[in-house]
Amino acid sequence: MKHTLFSIVILSFLTLVGCSGYKSSTSNKEQTASTINIIPQPKTLNLFGGKYKLPKINTICYNSEAASSAPWLQRLLEAAKLQPKMENGANCGNWNLSVLPELLSQLGEEGYILDITSQGISLKSASNTGLFYGIQSIRQLMPSEIESNQRISKKIALPKLHIEDAPKYSWRGSMIDVARSFFGKEYIMKHIDRMALYKLNRLHLHLTDDQGWRIEIKSKPKLTEIGGKSAVVNAQSGFITQQEFIEIQEYALARNIIVIPEIDMPGHIYTALVAYPELNCEELTNINTEVATPPQLYSEYQVGWNKLCLEKPEIYDFVSEILGELAKITKGPWLHIGGDEIEDPLYEEFIEKAEAIVKQNGKVAIGWEEATKANISSSFISQRWNGETTSTANIKIIESICSSFYFDHGNVIGQENTNNWCKKTGVSLKDVYSFVSEDANVLGFEAPVWTELVTTEAMLDNRFWPRTIAVAEISWSDSKRDFPEFLNRLKTHESRLKSMGINYFASPELDWKENKEVYSQNNVYKGFTP
Ligand code: TNX
């Protein structure tokens, strides 16, 4: 009784004054009903109590600067079976979208302000990127059925609220190793759609490795003619054409996601050594030939057993051709040059030259942390995976520390077909969520799925989801970490992931049931490019 009275007092208090940095669901039913389960958690959120029932007739009013965001909202409302009218103007509808450059200092490039009142919905930002993120928050307030175009049984009502939101980090990333097992344009675009829902903005494609070469290089056609046909045992092979790579990036950019292509060098390069034998030293001293010998392809799991012949000047012509072609078709500012798991007296010189080539092509180089032992420039970005490297320069960092971000590791201890070399017990949601970095150089976080043991799309989904949602949360939200509170919010996302046909891992941390509806691979924005 005492407890109930207390809850009523607290609830009325929150309803009256709103709550900033809100508290989320408890087992109390009433409170759950009014709880906002947006992920990543918005920076500030005030709930006013009550709901705004969406009328039959909706008008989306947008100012001229917001014109490119209007179709995204239109599509969302269509998915909710509300057929909105579109109107260019200021505050002329029950949905108002505005880009207001003067909000830049308050919100940054990616922030937004969302107001839901009895008059309707207003979304403001300094940019269309911010509006896109605001629309994703609105999307999460809508019934999950809209993702798969199902009929919505009830009238939609949105909670009256005020949100002011902006991300903590600029790098909110995901990585697919498409080299060991090939996953092509269709899966990649699906992944992009899913990332966008959670405001992730960097997709790193690990395009080359010992088991496969996945990007067409016109001046070196044998890379894909030979390396495109190989993969790890039982996995798909293949490659993406330059045209497809461009289409993927355009699809991603429309969703505010930048693609980062990686050519892993000077190790992890066996397919290139098979395709172009002149990259090898005399007598193949650059390869541990007990593992494999050209022209034999490689489909096992060892790492660190081959490299370019670093004493041959010709390898730099090769590197220049590849990076030059790649730079021309890459829309983002970065090229990832790998640099992991290799030892050679000329290793550092190689990294320095490779970085110079990246720069000549107008891009910024990223490498796995070992690369930063070399004399790299101050613009080089280090992707950390074990945190054991002392870099020679004070440079920016992407955190992919394996004990929190290597999603080829089990969701739980002993999961089949997972690695555990970095963390024996697997990488749990909590391991992801608990990662904190105080380093001022950290740009953000990125979680890779290596695919030596991940050979199907269903397995890949299982490794990414729901852990990728925890990456999104810690990359965006600045709030105090509260794991049980995060889990409560995340729990409610099961139906949306289901509706999107994601073969997520039914995490015991969440009490989720396995998704049996993976056939309906859909979402509000599938294939959508305004
Ligand atoms: C480490 S650390 C790798 C990958 C493997 C992965 C397997 C690093 C940059 N590379 O080559 O696929 O472990 O867990």
Coordinates of C-alpha atoms and ligand atoms in Angstrom, one line a residue:
M1 CA 0.0 0.0 0.0
K2 CA 2.7 2.4 1.1
H3 CA 4.6 1.4 -2.1
T4 CA 1.6 2.1 -4.3
L5 CA 1.0 5.5 -2.7
F6 CA 4.6 6.3 -3.2
S7 CA 4.5 5.3 -6.9
I8 CA 1.4 7.5 -7.5
V9 CA 3.1 10.5 -5.9
I10 CA 6.2 10.0 -8.0
L11 CA 4.2 9.4 -11.2
S12 CA 2.1 12.5 -10.7
F13 CA 5.2 14.4 -10.0
L14 CA 6.8 13.3 -13.2
T15 CA 3.6 13.9 -15.2
L16 CA 3.3 17.4 -13.8
V17 CA 6.8 18.7 -14.2
G18 CA 8.2 16.2 -16.7
C19 CA 11.4 14.4 -16.0
S20 CA 14.7 15.2 -17.5
G21 CA 17.2 12.3 -18.1
Y22 CA 14.2 10.1 -17.6
K23 CA 13.9 6.9 -15.6
S24 CA 12.7 4.0 -17.5
S25 CA 10.4 1.1 -17.1
T26 CA 9.7 -0.7 -13.8
S27 CA 7.4 -3.6 -13.3
N28 CA 4.6 -1.1 -12.6
K29 CA 2.2 -1.4 -15.5
E30 CA 1.0 2.2 -15.6
Q31 CA 4.5 3.4 -15.7
T32 CA 5.5 1.0 -18.4
A33 CA 2.7 2.3 -20.6
S34 CA 4.1 5.7 -20.5
T35 CA 7.7 4.7 -20.7
I36 CA 9.7 5.8 -23.7
N37 CA 11.9 3.0 -25.0
I38 CA 14.0 4.9 -27.6
I39 CA 17.5 3.4 -28.2
P40 CA 19.9 5.1 -28.1
Q41 CA 18.6 6.9 -25.0
P42 CA 18.0 10.6 -25.8
K43 CA 20.1 13.2 -24.1
T44 CA 17.1 14.8 -22.4
L45 CA 13.6 13.8 -22.4
N46 CA 10.6 15.4 -20.7
L47 CA 7.3 13.5 -20.5
F48 CA 4.2 15.6 -20.2
G49 CA 1.7 12.8 -19.7
G50 CA -1.1 12.0 -22.1
K51 CA -0.9 11.2 -25.8
Y52 CA -1.4 12.9 -29.1
K53 CA -3.7 10.7 -31.2
L54 CA -2.8 10.8 -34.8
P55 CA -5.7 12.1 -36.9
K56 CA -6.9 10.6 -40.1
I57 CA -5.7 13.5 -42.1
N58 CA -2.0 14.4 -41.7
T59 CA 0.0 17.1 -43.2
I60 CA 3.8 17.2 -43.3
C61 CA 4.9 20.8 -43.4
Y62 CA 8.6 21.4 -44.1
N63 CA 10.7 24.4 -44.6
S64 CA 12.8 24.6 -47.8
E65 CA 16.0 23.5 -46.1
A66 CA 14.3 20.4 -44.8
A67 CA 12.9 19.3 -48.2
S68 CA 15.2 16.3 -48.4
S69 CA 14.0 15.0 -45.0
A70 CA 10.3 15.2 -45.8
P71 CA 10.1 12.0 -47.9
W72 CA 11.6 10.0 -45.0
L73 CA 8.8 11.1 -42.7
Q74 CA 6.3 10.7 -45.5
R75 CA 7.5 7.1 -46.0
L76 CA 7.2 6.4 -42.2
L77 CA 3.6 7.7 -42.1
E78 CA 2.7 5.7 -45.2
A79 CA 4.0 2.6 -43.5
A80 CA 1.7 3.5 -40.5
K81 CA -1.2 3.7 -43.0
L82 CA -1.5 7.5 -42.6
Q83 CA -1.5 9.1 -46.0
P84 CA 0.1 12.5 -45.3
K85 CA -0.2 15.5 -47.5
M86 CA 3.0 17.4 -48.2
E87 CA 3.4 21.1 -47.9
N88 CA 6.3 23.4 -48.2
G89 CA 6.1 26.2 -45.5
A90 CA 6.5 27.0 -41.9
N91 CA 4.4 25.3 -39.2
C92 CA 1.6 24.6 -41.7
G93 CA 0.8 21.0 -40.7
N94 CA 0.3 18.8 -37.7
W95 CA 3.8 17.5 -38.6
N96 CA 6.4 20.2 -38.9
L97 CA 10.0 19.7 -40.1
S98 CA 12.5 22.4 -40.0
V99 CA 16.2 22.8 -40.6
L100 CA 17.3 25.9 -38.6
P101 CA 21.0 26.6 -39.0
E102 CA 21.0 28.7 -35.9
L103 CA 20.5 25.6 -33.8
L104 CA 24.0 24.3 -34.8
S105 CA 25.7 25.6 -31.7
Q106 CA 23.1 24.1 -29.4
L107 CA 22.6 20.7 -31.2
G108 CA 25.7 20.1 -33.3
E109 CA 25.5 18.6 -36.7
E110 CA 23.5 15.5 -35.7
G111 CA 21.2 16.7 -32.9
Y112 CA 17.5 17.4 -33.0
I113 CA 14.6 18.7 -31.0
L114 CA 11.4 16.8 -31.0
D115 CA 8.2 18.1 -29.5
I116 CA 4.9 16.2 -29.4
T117 CA 2.0 18.2 -28.0
S118 CA -1.8 18.2 -28.5
Q119 CA -1.2 20.4 -31.6
G120 CA 1.0 17.8 -33.3
I121 CA 4.6 17.0 -33.9
S122 CA 7.5 19.4 -34.4
L123 CA 11.0 18.3 -35.3
K124 CA 13.9 20.7 -35.6
S125 CA 17.5 20.4 -36.3
A126 CA 20.5 22.4 -37.7
S127 CA 20.8 19.8 -40.5
N128 CA 18.9 17.1 -42.4
T129 CA 21.1 14.5 -40.6
G130 CA 19.6 15.6 -37.3
L131 CA 16.1 15.4 -38.8
F132 CA 16.9 11.9 -40.0
Y133 CA 17.8 10.9 -36.4
G134 CA 14.7 12.6 -35.1
I135 CA 12.6 10.6 -37.5
Q136 CA 14.2 7.4 -36.3
S137 CA 13.1 8.3 -32.8
I138 CA 9.6 8.9 -34.0
R139 CA 9.8 5.6 -35.8
Q140 CA 10.6 3.8 -32.5
L141 CA 7.5 5.4 -30.9
M142 CA 5.3 3.9 -33.6
P143 CA 4.0 0.3 -33.4
S144 CA 6.6 -2.3 -34.5
E145 CA 4.2 -3.8 -37.1
I146 CA 4.9 -0.9 -39.5
E147 CA 8.3 -2.5 -40.2
S148 CA 6.7 -5.4 -42.1
N149 CA 3.7 -3.6 -43.5
Q150 CA 1.3 -5.4 -41.2
R151 CA -2.1 -4.0 -40.4
I152 CA -2.1 -1.9 -37.2
S153 CA -5.0 -2.9 -35.0
K154 CA -5.1 0.2 -32.8
K155 CA -5.1 3.9 -33.5
I156 CA -1.7 5.3 -33.1
A157 CA -1.1 7.7 -30.3
L158 CA 2.3 9.3 -29.5
P159 CA 3.3 10.3 -26.0
K160 CA 3.4 14.1 -25.4
L161 CA 7.0 14.9 -24.8
H162 CA 10.0 17.1 -25.4
I163 CA 13.3 15.6 -26.5
E164 CA 16.6 17.4 -27.1
D165 CA 19.1 14.9 -28.4
A166 CA 22.6 14.8 -29.7
P167 CA 25.3 12.1 -29.9
K168 CA 28.3 11.8 -27.6
Y169 CA 30.6 10.2 -30.3
S170 CA 31.0 10.9 -34.0
W171 CA 32.0 7.3 -34.7
R172 CA 29.2 4.8 -34.2
G173 CA 30.3 1.8 -36.2
S174 CA 29.8 -1.7 -37.3
M175 CA 32.1 -3.9 -39.3
I176 CA 31.4 -6.9 -41.6
D177 CA 34.2 -9.2 -42.6
V178 CA 33.0 -10.1 -46.1
A179 CA 36.4 -11.6 -47.0
R180 CA 36.3 -14.9 -45.1
S181 CA 32.7 -15.5 -45.9
F182 CA 31.2 -13.4 -48.6
F183 CA 28.1 -11.3 -48.0
G184 CA 27.0 -9.2 -50.9
K185 CA 25.1 -6.0 -51.7
E186 CA 21.7 -7.3 -50.6
Y187 CA 22.8 -8.3 -47.0
I188 CA 25.0 -5.2 -46.7
M189 CA 22.1 -2.9 -47.6
K190 CA 19.9 -4.7 -45.1
H191 CA 22.5 -4.2 -42.5
I192 CA 22.7 -0.5 -43.4
D193 CA 18.9 -0.2 -42.9
R194 CA 19.1 -1.9 -39.5
M195 CA 22.0 0.3 -38.5
A196 CA 20.1 3.5 -39.4
L197 CA 17.3 2.6 -37.0
Y198 CA 19.8 2.9 -34.2
K199 CA 21.6 6.0 -35.4
L200 CA 24.8 4.1 -36.3
N201 CA 26.8 6.0 -38.9
R202 CA 30.0 4.1 -39.9
L203 CA 30.1 0.8 -41.8
H204 CA 33.5 -0.7 -42.2
L205 CA 33.8 -3.4 -44.8
H206 CA 36.8 -5.8 -44.4
L207 CA 37.1 -6.5 -48.1
T208 CA 40.2 -8.6 -48.4
D209 CA 41.9 -11.3 -46.5
D210 CA 43.7 -14.7 -47.0
Q211 CA 40.5 -16.4 -47.9
G212 CA 39.0 -14.0 -50.4
W213 CA 39.2 -10.7 -52.4
R214 CA 35.8 -9.0 -52.5
I215 CA 36.2 -5.7 -54.4
E216 CA 36.7 -5.4 -58.1
I217 CA 40.0 -3.6 -59.1
K218 CA 39.9 -2.9 -62.8
S219 CA 43.7 -2.7 -63.2
K220 CA 44.2 -6.0 -61.4
P221 CA 41.3 -8.2 -62.6
K222 CA 42.8 -11.4 -61.3
L223 CA 42.2 -10.3 -57.7
T224 CA 38.6 -11.0 -58.1
E225 CA 38.8 -13.6 -60.9
I226 CA 40.8 -15.7 -58.5
G227 CA 40.3 -14.3 -55.0
G228 CA 36.6 -13.8 -55.7
K229 CA 36.2 -17.6 -56.0
S230 CA 37.6 -18.5 -52.7
A231 CA 36.2 -18.4 -49.1
V232 CA 36.5 -20.3 -45.8
V233 CA 35.1 -23.9 -45.8
N234 CA 31.4 -24.1 -46.4
A235 CA 31.0 -20.4 -47.0
Q236 CA 29.9 -18.3 -49.9
S237 CA 32.4 -16.7 -52.2
G238 CA 32.0 -13.8 -54.6
F239 CA 32.8 -10.1 -54.9
I240 CA 31.2 -6.7 -55.3
T241 CA 31.7 -4.8 -58.5
Q242 CA 32.8 -1.1 -58.3
Q243 CA 29.3 -0.2 -59.5
E244 CA 27.8 -2.1 -56.6
F245 CA 30.2 -0.6 -54.2
I246 CA 29.1 2.9 -55.3
E247 CA 25.4 1.8 -55.0
I248 CA 26.0 0.5 -51.5
Q249 CA 27.7 3.8 -50.5
E250 CA 24.8 5.9 -51.9
Y251 CA 22.3 3.8 -50.1
A252 CA 24.3 4.2 -46.9
L253 CA 24.9 8.0 -47.3
A254 CA 21.2 8.6 -47.8
R255 CA 20.9 7.1 -44.3
N256 CA 23.8 9.2 -43.0
I257 CA 26.2 6.2 -42.9
I258 CA 29.7 6.4 -44.3
V259 CA 31.3 3.2 -45.7
I260 CA 34.9 2.6 -44.9
P261 CA 36.6 0.1 -47.2
E262 CA 39.5 -1.9 -45.9
I263 CA 42.3 -3.5 -47.9
D264 CA 44.2 -5.5 -45.3
M265 CA 48.0 -5.2 -45.9
P266 CA 50.8 -6.1 -45.8
G267 CA 49.7 -9.4 -44.1
H268 CA 46.3 -11.1 -44.5
I269 CA 46.9 -10.9 -48.3
Y270 CA 47.2 -14.4 -49.5
T271 CA 44.6 -14.2 -52.3
A272 CA 46.6 -11.4 -53.9
L273 CA 49.8 -13.4 -53.6
V274 CA 48.0 -16.2 -55.5
A275 CA 46.6 -13.8 -58.1
Y276 CA 49.8 -11.9 -58.7
P277 CA 52.9 -14.1 -58.0
E278 CA 55.3 -11.2 -58.6
L279 CA 54.2 -9.9 -55.1
N280 CA 56.1 -12.8 -53.5
C281 CA 59.8 -13.0 -52.6
E282 CA 62.1 -15.5 -54.3
E283 CA 61.4 -18.9 -53.0
L284 CA 58.2 -17.7 -51.3
T285 CA 60.0 -16.7 -48.1
N286 CA 57.1 -14.4 -47.4
I287 CA 54.7 -17.3 -47.0
N288 CA 54.6 -20.1 -44.5
T289 CA 54.2 -22.7 -47.3
E290 CA 53.2 -25.4 -44.8
V291 CA 49.9 -23.5 -44.5
A292 CA 49.4 -23.1 -48.2
T293 CA 51.3 -22.6 -51.4
P294 CA 50.2 -20.8 -54.6
P295 CA 48.3 -21.5 -56.8
Q296 CA 46.4 -23.4 -54.1
L297 CA 43.7 -21.2 -52.5
Y298 CA 43.2 -21.1 -48.7
S299 CA 40.0 -21.8 -46.8
E300 CA 41.2 -22.4 -43.2
Y301 CA 41.5 -20.2 -40.2
Q302 CA 45.1 -19.4 -39.5
V303 CA 46.3 -15.8 -39.4
G304 CA 49.8 -14.2 -39.7
W305 CA 51.4 -16.6 -42.1
N306 CA 51.9 -14.6 -45.3
K307 CA 52.7 -11.0 -46.4
L308 CA 53.7 -9.0 -49.4
C309 CA 57.4 -9.2 -50.1
L310 CA 58.4 -6.0 -48.4
E311 CA 61.8 -5.8 -49.8
K312 CA 60.5 -5.6 -53.4
P313 CA 59.9 -2.0 -54.5
E314 CA 57.3 -3.3 -57.0
I315 CA 54.8 -4.0 -54.3
Y316 CA 54.3 -0.2 -53.9
D317 CA 53.2 0.0 -57.5
F318 CA 50.6 -2.6 -56.6
V319 CA 49.6 -0.8 -53.5
S320 CA 49.3 2.5 -55.4
E321 CA 47.1 1.0 -58.1
I322 CA 44.8 -0.6 -55.6
L323 CA 44.4 2.4 -53.2
G324 CA 44.3 4.8 -56.1
E325 CA 41.3 3.0 -57.7
L326 CA 39.7 2.5 -54.4
A327 CA 40.0 6.1 -53.4
K328 CA 38.3 7.2 -56.7
I329 CA 35.2 5.1 -55.9
T330 CA 35.1 5.8 -52.2
K331 CA 32.8 8.6 -51.1
G332 CA 33.9 8.9 -47.5
P333 CA 37.1 10.5 -46.4
W334 CA 38.8 7.3 -45.1
L335 CA 40.7 4.3 -46.4
H336 CA 41.5 1.5 -44.0
I337 CA 44.8 -0.2 -44.7
G338 CA 44.7 -3.0 -42.2
G339 CA 48.2 -3.6 -40.9
D340 CA 47.3 -6.3 -38.3
E341 CA 49.0 -9.4 -37.1
I342 CA 52.3 -9.3 -39.1
E343 CA 55.9 -9.1 -38.2
D344 CA 58.6 -7.9 -40.6
P345 CA 61.7 -5.6 -40.2
L346 CA 60.2 -3.5 -43.0
Y347 CA 56.7 -3.4 -41.6
E348 CA 56.9 0.2 -40.3
E349 CA 58.4 1.5 -43.5
F350 CA 55.5 -0.2 -45.3
I351 CA 52.9 1.5 -43.2
E352 CA 54.5 4.9 -43.6
K353 CA 54.5 4.4 -47.4
A354 CA 51.0 3.1 -47.5
E355 CA 49.8 6.1 -45.5
A356 CA 51.6 8.4 -47.9
I357 CA 49.8 6.8 -50.8
V358 CA 46.4 7.1 -49.0
K359 CA 47.2 10.8 -48.5
Q360 CA 48.3 11.4 -52.1
N361 CA 44.8 10.1 -53.0
G362 CA 43.2 12.7 -50.8
K363 CA 42.1 10.3 -48.1
V364 CA 42.8 9.7 -44.4
A365 CA 44.3 6.4 -43.4
I366 CA 43.0 4.1 -40.7
G367 CA 44.8 1.0 -39.5
W368 CA 44.6 -1.6 -36.8
E369 CA 46.5 -0.4 -33.8
E370 CA 49.8 -2.2 -34.6
A371 CA 50.2 0.2 -37.5
T372 CA 50.6 3.1 -35.2
K373 CA 54.0 1.8 -34.0
A374 CA 55.2 3.2 -37.3
N375 CA 55.8 6.9 -37.8
I376 CA 52.4 7.7 -38.9
S377 CA 51.1 11.3 -39.3
S378 CA 48.8 13.0 -36.8
S379 CA 45.8 12.4 -39.0
F380 CA 46.2 8.6 -39.0
I381 CA 43.4 6.9 -37.0
S382 CA 44.1 3.9 -34.8
Q383 CA 41.5 1.1 -34.5
R384 CA 42.3 -0.6 -31.2
W385 CA 41.5 -4.2 -30.7
N386 CA 43.8 -5.2 -27.7
G387 CA 45.0 -1.9 -26.5
E388 CA 48.6 -3.1 -26.3
T389 CA 50.2 -0.7 -28.8
T390 CA 52.0 2.5 -27.8
S391 CA 51.4 4.8 -30.7
T392 CA 54.2 7.1 -31.9
A393 CA 51.8 10.0 -32.3
N394 CA 48.9 11.5 -30.4
I395 CA 46.2 10.3 -32.7
K396 CA 42.4 9.7 -32.8
I397 CA 41.2 6.3 -31.8
I398 CA 38.3 3.9 -32.7
E399 CA 37.7 1.5 -29.9
S400 CA 37.1 -2.1 -31.0
I401 CA 38.7 -3.7 -27.9
C402 CA 38.0 -7.4 -28.5
S403 CA 36.7 -8.2 -25.0
S404 CA 33.8 -5.9 -25.6
F405 CA 33.4 -5.6 -29.4
Y406 CA 34.5 -8.7 -31.2
F407 CA 31.2 -10.2 -32.1
D408 CA 32.6 -13.3 -33.7
H409 CA 32.9 -14.3 -30.0
G410 CA 29.9 -16.0 -28.4
N411 CA 26.9 -14.1 -27.2
V412 CA 27.2 -16.5 -24.3
I413 CA 29.9 -18.9 -23.1
G414 CA 30.3 -21.9 -25.4
Q415 CA 28.1 -20.8 -28.2
E416 CA 28.7 -23.0 -31.3
N417 CA 30.8 -21.6 -34.1
T418 CA 32.2 -18.8 -32.2
N419 CA 35.8 -17.7 -31.3
N420 CA 36.9 -17.3 -27.7
W421 CA 40.6 -16.4 -27.9
C422 CA 40.0 -12.9 -26.6
K423 CA 37.4 -13.7 -23.9
K424 CA 36.7 -17.3 -22.9
T425 CA 33.2 -16.5 -21.7
G426 CA 32.1 -14.7 -24.8
V427 CA 31.1 -11.1 -25.3
S428 CA 27.8 -10.5 -23.6
L429 CA 25.5 -7.5 -23.9
K430 CA 26.8 -6.4 -20.5
D431 CA 30.4 -6.6 -21.8
V432 CA 29.5 -4.3 -24.6
Y433 CA 27.4 -2.0 -22.4
S434 CA 30.1 -1.7 -19.7
F435 CA 32.8 -0.4 -22.0
V436 CA 33.9 3.0 -20.9
S437 CA 36.7 5.1 -22.3
E438 CA 37.9 8.3 -20.7
D439 CA 40.5 8.9 -23.5
A440 CA 39.8 12.3 -25.2
N441 CA 41.1 10.9 -28.5
V442 CA 38.4 8.4 -28.8
L443 CA 36.1 9.1 -31.8
G444 CA 33.8 6.3 -30.8
F445 CA 33.2 2.6 -31.0
E446 CA 32.9 -0.1 -33.7
A447 CA 32.0 -3.8 -33.4
P448 CA 33.4 -6.2 -36.0
V449 CA 32.0 -9.6 -37.0
W450 CA 34.8 -11.7 -38.3
T451 CA 33.4 -14.5 -40.4
E452 CA 35.8 -17.4 -40.3
L453 CA 33.0 -19.3 -38.4
V454 CA 30.0 -17.2 -39.6
T455 CA 29.0 -18.7 -42.9
T456 CA 25.3 -17.8 -43.3
E457 CA 23.2 -14.7 -43.1
A458 CA 21.3 -16.2 -40.2
M459 CA 24.5 -16.7 -38.3
L460 CA 25.7 -13.1 -39.1
D461 CA 22.4 -11.7 -37.8
N462 CA 22.8 -13.7 -34.7
R463 CA 26.3 -12.3 -34.0
F464 CA 25.2 -8.7 -34.7
W465 CA 21.9 -8.5 -32.9
P466 CA 21.1 -7.4 -30.3
R467 CA 24.7 -6.6 -29.3
T468 CA 25.0 -3.9 -32.0
I469 CA 22.2 -2.1 -30.3
A470 CA 24.3 -1.8 -27.2
V471 CA 27.1 -0.4 -29.4
A472 CA 24.7 2.2 -30.7
E473 CA 23.6 3.1 -27.2
I474 CA 27.1 3.6 -25.7
S475 CA 28.2 5.5 -28.8
W476 CA 25.4 8.0 -28.7
S477 CA 24.2 8.4 -25.2
D478 CA 26.1 10.4 -22.6
S479 CA 24.0 9.4 -19.7
K480 CA 25.0 7.5 -16.7
R481 CA 25.2 3.8 -17.5
D482 CA 22.4 1.8 -15.9
F483 CA 22.5 -1.7 -17.4
P484 CA 19.1 -3.0 -15.9
E485 CA 17.5 0.1 -17.2
F486 CA 19.0 -0.4 -20.7
L487 CA 17.8 -4.0 -20.7
N488 CA 14.3 -2.9 -19.8
R489 CA 14.2 -0.6 -22.8
L490 CA 15.9 -3.1 -25.1
K491 CA 13.4 -5.9 -24.1
T492 CA 10.7 -3.9 -25.8
H493 CA 12.6 -4.0 -29.1
E494 CA 12.2 -7.7 -29.6
S495 CA 8.9 -7.2 -31.6
R496 CA 10.5 -4.6 -33.9
L497 CA 13.5 -6.9 -34.6
K498 CA 11.0 -9.7 -35.3
S499 CA 9.0 -7.5 -37.6
M500 CA 12.2 -6.7 -39.4
G501 CA 13.0 -10.3 -39.9
I502 CA 16.3 -10.2 -37.9
N503 CA 17.5 -13.6 -36.8
Y504 CA 18.7 -12.1 -33.5
F505 CA 20.3 -14.1 -30.7
A506 CA 17.5 -14.9 -28.1
S507 CA 19.5 -13.5 -25.3
P508 CA 19.0 -14.9 -21.8
E509 CA 19.8 -11.4 -20.5
L510 CA 16.6 -10.3 -22.2
D511 CA 14.3 -13.2 -21.9
W512 CA 13.7 -13.1 -25.7
K513 CA 12.3 -16.0 -27.7
E514 CA 13.9 -17.1 -30.9
N515 CA 12.6 -15.3 -34.0
K516 CA 10.6 -17.8 -36.1
E517 CA 9.6 -15.1 -38.6
V518 CA 12.9 -14.5 -40.3
Y519 CA 11.2 -15.0 -43.6
S520 CA 9.7 -11.5 -43.6
Q521 CA 12.9 -9.5 -44.1
N522 CA 11.6 -6.1 -44.1
N523 CA 11.7 -2.7 -42.6
V524 CA 10.1 0.7 -43.2
Y525 CA 12.9 2.0 -45.4
K526 CA 13.9 -1.2 -47.3
G527 CA 15.0 -0.2 -50.8
F528 CA 13.9 3.4 -50.2
T529 CA 15.9 6.2 -51.7
P530 CA 14.1 9.5 -52.0
Ligands
TNX1 C1 41.7 -11.1 -35.2 S1 42.7 -8.4 -34.5 C2 41.7 -10.6 -36.5 C3 41.0 -11.2 -37.6 C4 40.4 -12.5 -37.1 C5 39.9 -12.4 -35.8 C6 39.2 -13.7 -35.3 C7 42.5 -8.3 -36.0 C8 42.6 -7.0 -36.5 N1 42.2 -9.4 -36.8 O1 41.9 -11.4 -38.6 O2 39.4 -12.8 -38.0 O3 40.9 -12.1 -34.9 O4 38.6 -13.5 -34.0

